[in-house]
Short mmCIF file of N, CA and C and ligand atoms in Angstrom, two decimals:
data_model
loop_
_atom_site.label_atom_id
_atom_site.label_comp_id
_atom_site.label_asym_id
_atom_site.label_seq_id
_atom_site.Cartn_x
_atom_site.Cartn_y
_atom_site.Cartn_z
N MET A 10 26.07 11.59 75.31
CA MET A 10 24.67 13.03 75.20
C MET A 10 24.38 12.84 73.82
N ALA A 11 23.22 12.68 73.15
CA ALA A 11 23.19 12.93 71.93
C ALA A 11 22.90 14.47 71.51
N SER A 12 23.92 14.69 70.55
CA SER A 12 23.53 15.95 69.51
C SER A 12 22.70 16.08 68.57
N PRO A 13 21.74 16.55 68.21
CA PRO A 13 20.69 16.54 67.24
C PRO A 13 21.76 17.00 65.53
N LYS A 14 21.60 16.29 64.82
CA LYS A 14 22.16 16.93 63.68
C LYS A 14 21.42 17.83 62.93
N ARG A 15 21.84 19.03 62.39
CA ARG A 15 20.70 20.16 61.84
C ARG A 15 21.43 20.66 60.32
N PHE A 16 20.67 20.45 59.48
CA PHE A 16 21.38 21.09 58.04
C PHE A 16 20.93 22.66 58.24
N ILE A 17 22.01 23.13 57.51
CA ILE A 17 22.21 24.48 57.71
C ILE A 17 21.95 24.95 56.29
N ALA A 18 20.66 25.78 56.22
CA ALA A 18 19.93 26.39 55.22
C ALA A 18 20.87 26.93 54.34
N GLY A 19 21.30 26.58 52.96
CA GLY A 19 21.64 27.50 52.02
C GLY A 19 23.54 27.46 51.92
N ALA A 20 23.87 26.43 52.99
CA ALA A 20 25.22 25.94 52.93
C ALA A 20 25.43 25.58 51.91
N VAL A 21 26.88 25.96 51.27
CA VAL A 21 27.38 25.12 50.31
C VAL A 21 28.53 24.41 50.76
N CYS A 22 28.62 23.07 50.02
CA CYS A 22 29.64 22.29 50.71
C CYS A 22 31.34 22.80 50.14
N PRO A 23 32.25 23.03 50.71
CA PRO A 23 33.23 23.42 50.10
C PRO A 23 34.22 22.29 49.01
N ARG A 24 33.92 21.13 49.40
CA ARG A 24 34.46 20.29 48.38
C ARG A 24 33.61 20.02 46.99
N CYS A 25 32.17 19.68 47.36
CA CYS A 25 31.58 19.22 45.93
C CYS A 25 30.57 20.34 45.40
N ALA A 26 30.48 21.29 46.33
CA ALA A 26 29.67 22.35 45.75
C ALA A 26 28.15 22.12 45.99
N GLU A 27 27.80 21.51 46.69
CA GLU A 27 26.15 21.05 46.59
C GLU A 27 25.75 22.21 47.89
N MET A 28 24.68 22.87 47.46
CA MET A 28 23.80 23.25 48.66
C MET A 28 23.06 22.38 49.43
N ASP A 29 22.67 22.83 50.52
CA ASP A 29 21.84 22.32 51.71
C ASP A 29 22.28 20.73 51.95
N LYS A 30 23.19 20.58 51.91
CA LYS A 30 23.81 19.18 52.13
C LYS A 30 24.97 19.23 53.58
N ILE A 31 25.06 20.72 53.87
CA ILE A 31 25.97 20.42 55.09
C ILE A 31 25.24 20.48 56.50
N MET A 32 25.44 19.31 57.43
CA MET A 32 24.56 19.21 58.50
C MET A 32 26.01 19.95 59.97
N MET A 33 25.45 20.57 60.92
CA MET A 33 26.15 20.72 61.83
C MET A 33 25.83 20.03 63.13
N PHE A 34 26.80 19.29 63.82
CA PHE A 34 26.45 18.99 65.08
C PHE A 34 27.60 18.76 66.05
N THR A 35 27.44 18.48 67.33
CA THR A 35 28.51 18.66 68.40
C THR A 35 29.08 17.21 68.36
N ASP A 36 30.56 16.98 68.34
CA ASP A 36 31.04 15.69 68.76
C ASP A 36 31.19 15.53 69.83
N ASP A 37 32.06 14.25 70.08
CA ASP A 37 32.31 14.06 71.79
C ASP A 37 33.09 14.82 72.34
N ASN A 38 33.64 15.86 71.37
CA ASN A 38 34.62 16.51 72.57
C ASN A 38 34.10 17.91 72.28
N ASP A 39 33.10 18.01 72.09
CA ASP A 39 32.18 19.40 72.23
C ASP A 39 32.62 20.30 70.93
N LYS A 40 33.12 19.91 70.04
CA LYS A 40 33.50 20.65 68.71
C LYS A 40 32.43 20.56 68.13
N GLN A 41 32.33 21.42 67.07
CA GLN A 41 30.96 21.71 66.35
C GLN A 41 31.87 21.30 64.82
N VAL A 42 30.82 20.48 64.19
CA VAL A 42 31.74 19.63 63.23
C VAL A 42 30.51 19.81 62.05
N ARG A 43 31.07 20.44 60.65
CA ARG A 43 30.08 20.47 59.61
C ARG A 43 30.20 18.84 59.03
N GLU A 44 29.23 18.19 58.53
CA GLU A 44 29.48 17.21 57.61
C GLU A 44 28.61 17.08 56.34
N CYS A 45 28.96 16.97 55.32
CA CYS A 45 28.58 16.89 54.01
C CYS A 45 27.56 15.70 53.73
N VAL A 46 26.48 15.54 53.49
CA VAL A 46 25.77 14.16 53.32
C VAL A 46 25.80 13.90 51.84
N ALA A 47 26.46 14.90 51.00
CA ALA A 47 26.69 14.37 49.49
C ALA A 47 28.04 13.69 49.18
N CYS A 48 29.07 14.28 49.95
CA CYS A 48 30.37 13.63 49.38
C CYS A 48 31.17 13.25 50.92
N GLY A 49 30.45 13.59 51.74
CA GLY A 49 31.13 12.91 53.19
C GLY A 49 32.44 14.19 53.61
N PHE A 50 32.45 15.19 53.39
CA PHE A 50 33.20 15.80 53.52
C PHE A 50 32.85 16.55 55.21
N THR A 51 33.87 16.71 56.28
CA THR A 51 33.89 16.98 57.57
C THR A 51 34.62 18.02 57.92
N ASP A 52 34.42 18.65 58.63
CA ASP A 52 35.31 20.05 59.52
C ASP A 52 34.86 20.31 60.38
N ALA A 53 35.68 19.90 61.33
CA ALA A 53 35.74 20.32 62.86
C ALA A 53 36.33 21.71 63.13
N MET A 54 35.32 22.39 64.08
CA MET A 54 35.68 23.63 64.39
C MET A 54 35.65 23.72 65.97
N SER A 55 36.85 24.17 66.77
CA SER A 55 37.02 24.06 67.94
C SER A 55 36.60 25.45 68.47
N ASP A 56 36.72 26.44 67.96
CA ASP A 56 36.61 27.94 69.04
C ASP A 56 35.31 28.00 68.87
N GLU A 57 34.98 28.62 70.36
CA GLU A 57 33.66 28.90 70.57
C GLU A 57 32.44 28.72 69.95
N PRO A 58 32.32 27.37 70.22
CA PRO A 58 31.39 26.43 69.42
C PRO A 58 30.00 27.28 68.97
N ASP A 59 29.57 27.67 70.02
CA ASP A 59 27.73 28.29 70.20
C ASP A 59 28.38 29.51 69.19
N VAL A 60 29.22 30.66 69.49
CA VAL A 60 29.17 31.64 68.90
C VAL A 60 29.38 31.56 67.13
N GLN A 61 30.77 30.37 67.21
CA GLN A 61 30.82 30.24 65.68
C GLN A 61 29.39 29.60 64.75
N ALA A 62 28.62 28.47 65.56
CA ALA A 62 28.03 27.90 65.03
C ALA A 62 26.80 28.86 64.24
N ALA A 63 26.43 29.86 65.28
CA ALA A 63 25.63 30.96 64.99
C ALA A 63 25.94 31.77 64.01
N GLU A 64 26.92 32.63 64.01
CA GLU A 64 27.77 32.79 62.66
C GLU A 64 27.42 32.28 61.56
N LEU A 65 28.09 31.18 61.61
CA LEU A 65 27.89 30.56 60.61
C LEU A 65 26.52 30.38 59.93
N GLU A 66 25.55 30.14 60.47
CA GLU A 66 24.09 30.16 60.21
C GLU A 66 23.85 31.40 59.28
N THR A 67 24.03 32.33 60.21
CA THR A 67 23.39 33.52 59.78
C THR A 67 24.25 34.51 58.78
N ARG A 68 25.29 33.97 58.38
CA ARG A 68 26.17 34.84 57.58
C ARG A 68 26.93 34.11 56.60
N VAL A 69 26.12 32.62 56.21
CA VAL A 69 26.70 31.89 55.56
C VAL A 69 26.56 32.31 54.05
N ASN A 70 25.87 33.04 53.85
CA ASN A 70 25.56 33.30 52.32
C ASN A 70 26.54 34.54 52.01
N LYS A 71 27.00 35.30 52.98
CA LYS A 71 27.89 36.36 53.17
C LYS A 71 29.25 35.91 52.66
N ARG A 72 29.27 34.92 53.66
CA ARG A 72 30.92 34.20 53.53
C ARG A 72 30.93 33.29 52.40
N LYS A 73 30.11 32.90 51.75
CA LYS A 73 29.99 31.85 50.69
C LYS A 73 29.86 32.66 49.40
N ASN A 74 30.89 33.26 48.65
CA ASN A 74 31.19 33.84 47.74
C ASN A 74 30.09 33.44 46.40
N GLU A 75 30.33 32.42 46.02
CA GLU A 75 29.58 31.42 45.02
C GLU A 75 28.08 31.70 45.28
N ASP A 76 27.55 31.32 46.34
CA ASP A 76 26.23 30.95 47.19
C ASP A 76 25.58 32.69 46.72
N ASP A 77 26.18 33.79 47.71
CA ASP A 77 25.66 34.78 47.25
C ASP A 77 25.53 35.73 45.69
N HIS A 78 26.48 35.14 45.09
CA HIS A 78 26.57 35.73 43.55
C HIS A 78 25.30 34.53 43.11
N THR A 79 25.18 33.80 43.35
CA THR A 79 23.94 33.04 42.24
C THR A 79 22.70 33.91 42.88
N VAL A 80 22.39 33.86 44.11
CA VAL A 80 21.23 34.48 44.27
C VAL A 80 21.22 35.84 43.57
N GLN A 81 21.92 36.86 43.95
CA GLN A 81 22.27 37.88 43.27
C GLN A 81 21.34 37.89 41.88
N GLN A 82 22.10 36.91 41.17
CA GLN A 82 21.90 36.65 39.72
C GLN A 82 20.60 36.69 39.31
N VAL A 83 20.19 35.55 40.10
CA VAL A 83 18.75 35.42 40.05
C VAL A 83 17.47 36.60 40.49
N VAL A 84 18.02 37.49 41.45
CA VAL A 84 17.07 38.57 41.56
C VAL A 84 17.29 39.68 40.66
N PHE A 85 18.33 39.54 39.84
CA PHE A 85 18.55 40.76 39.01
C PHE A 85 17.80 40.14 37.76
N PHE A 86 17.79 39.09 37.26
CA PHE A 86 17.41 38.39 36.29
C PHE A 86 15.96 38.72 36.15
N LYS A 87 15.36 38.46 37.22
CA LYS A 87 13.79 38.58 37.40
C LYS A 87 13.71 39.62 37.08
N SER A 88 14.13 40.84 38.25
CA SER A 88 13.54 42.12 38.21
C SER A 88 13.77 42.85 36.86
N GLY A 89 14.68 42.38 36.10
CA GLY A 89 15.10 42.98 34.73
C GLY A 89 14.16 42.60 33.35
N GLN A 90 13.50 41.62 33.90
CA GLN A 90 12.44 40.93 32.87
C GLN A 90 11.25 41.63 33.32
N ASP A 91 10.92 41.55 34.52
CA ASP A 91 9.79 42.33 34.97
C ASP A 91 9.29 43.77 34.30
N GLU A 92 10.73 44.70 34.53
CA GLU A 92 10.50 46.15 33.83
C GLU A 92 11.07 46.42 32.62
ZN1 ZN B 130 30.20 17.78 49.90
#
């Protein structure tokens, strides 16, 4: 059964720190697997695949501190310039 690979918007690779290079798909053992197309990093997650995948996609910015920090910096910088 083919499982489509989906990119996770805003996800940052834990190995190479590239953004938007992480794909998620389900492997033959029904495990959710993250794969980085930039460096080849893979990470299998076995627990409750559906819930974990959903949480990863919605909370990725909060879970990844560097990513959240970067976004906040940009917003702060822009509003500071406007006012
Ligand atoms: Zn990577």
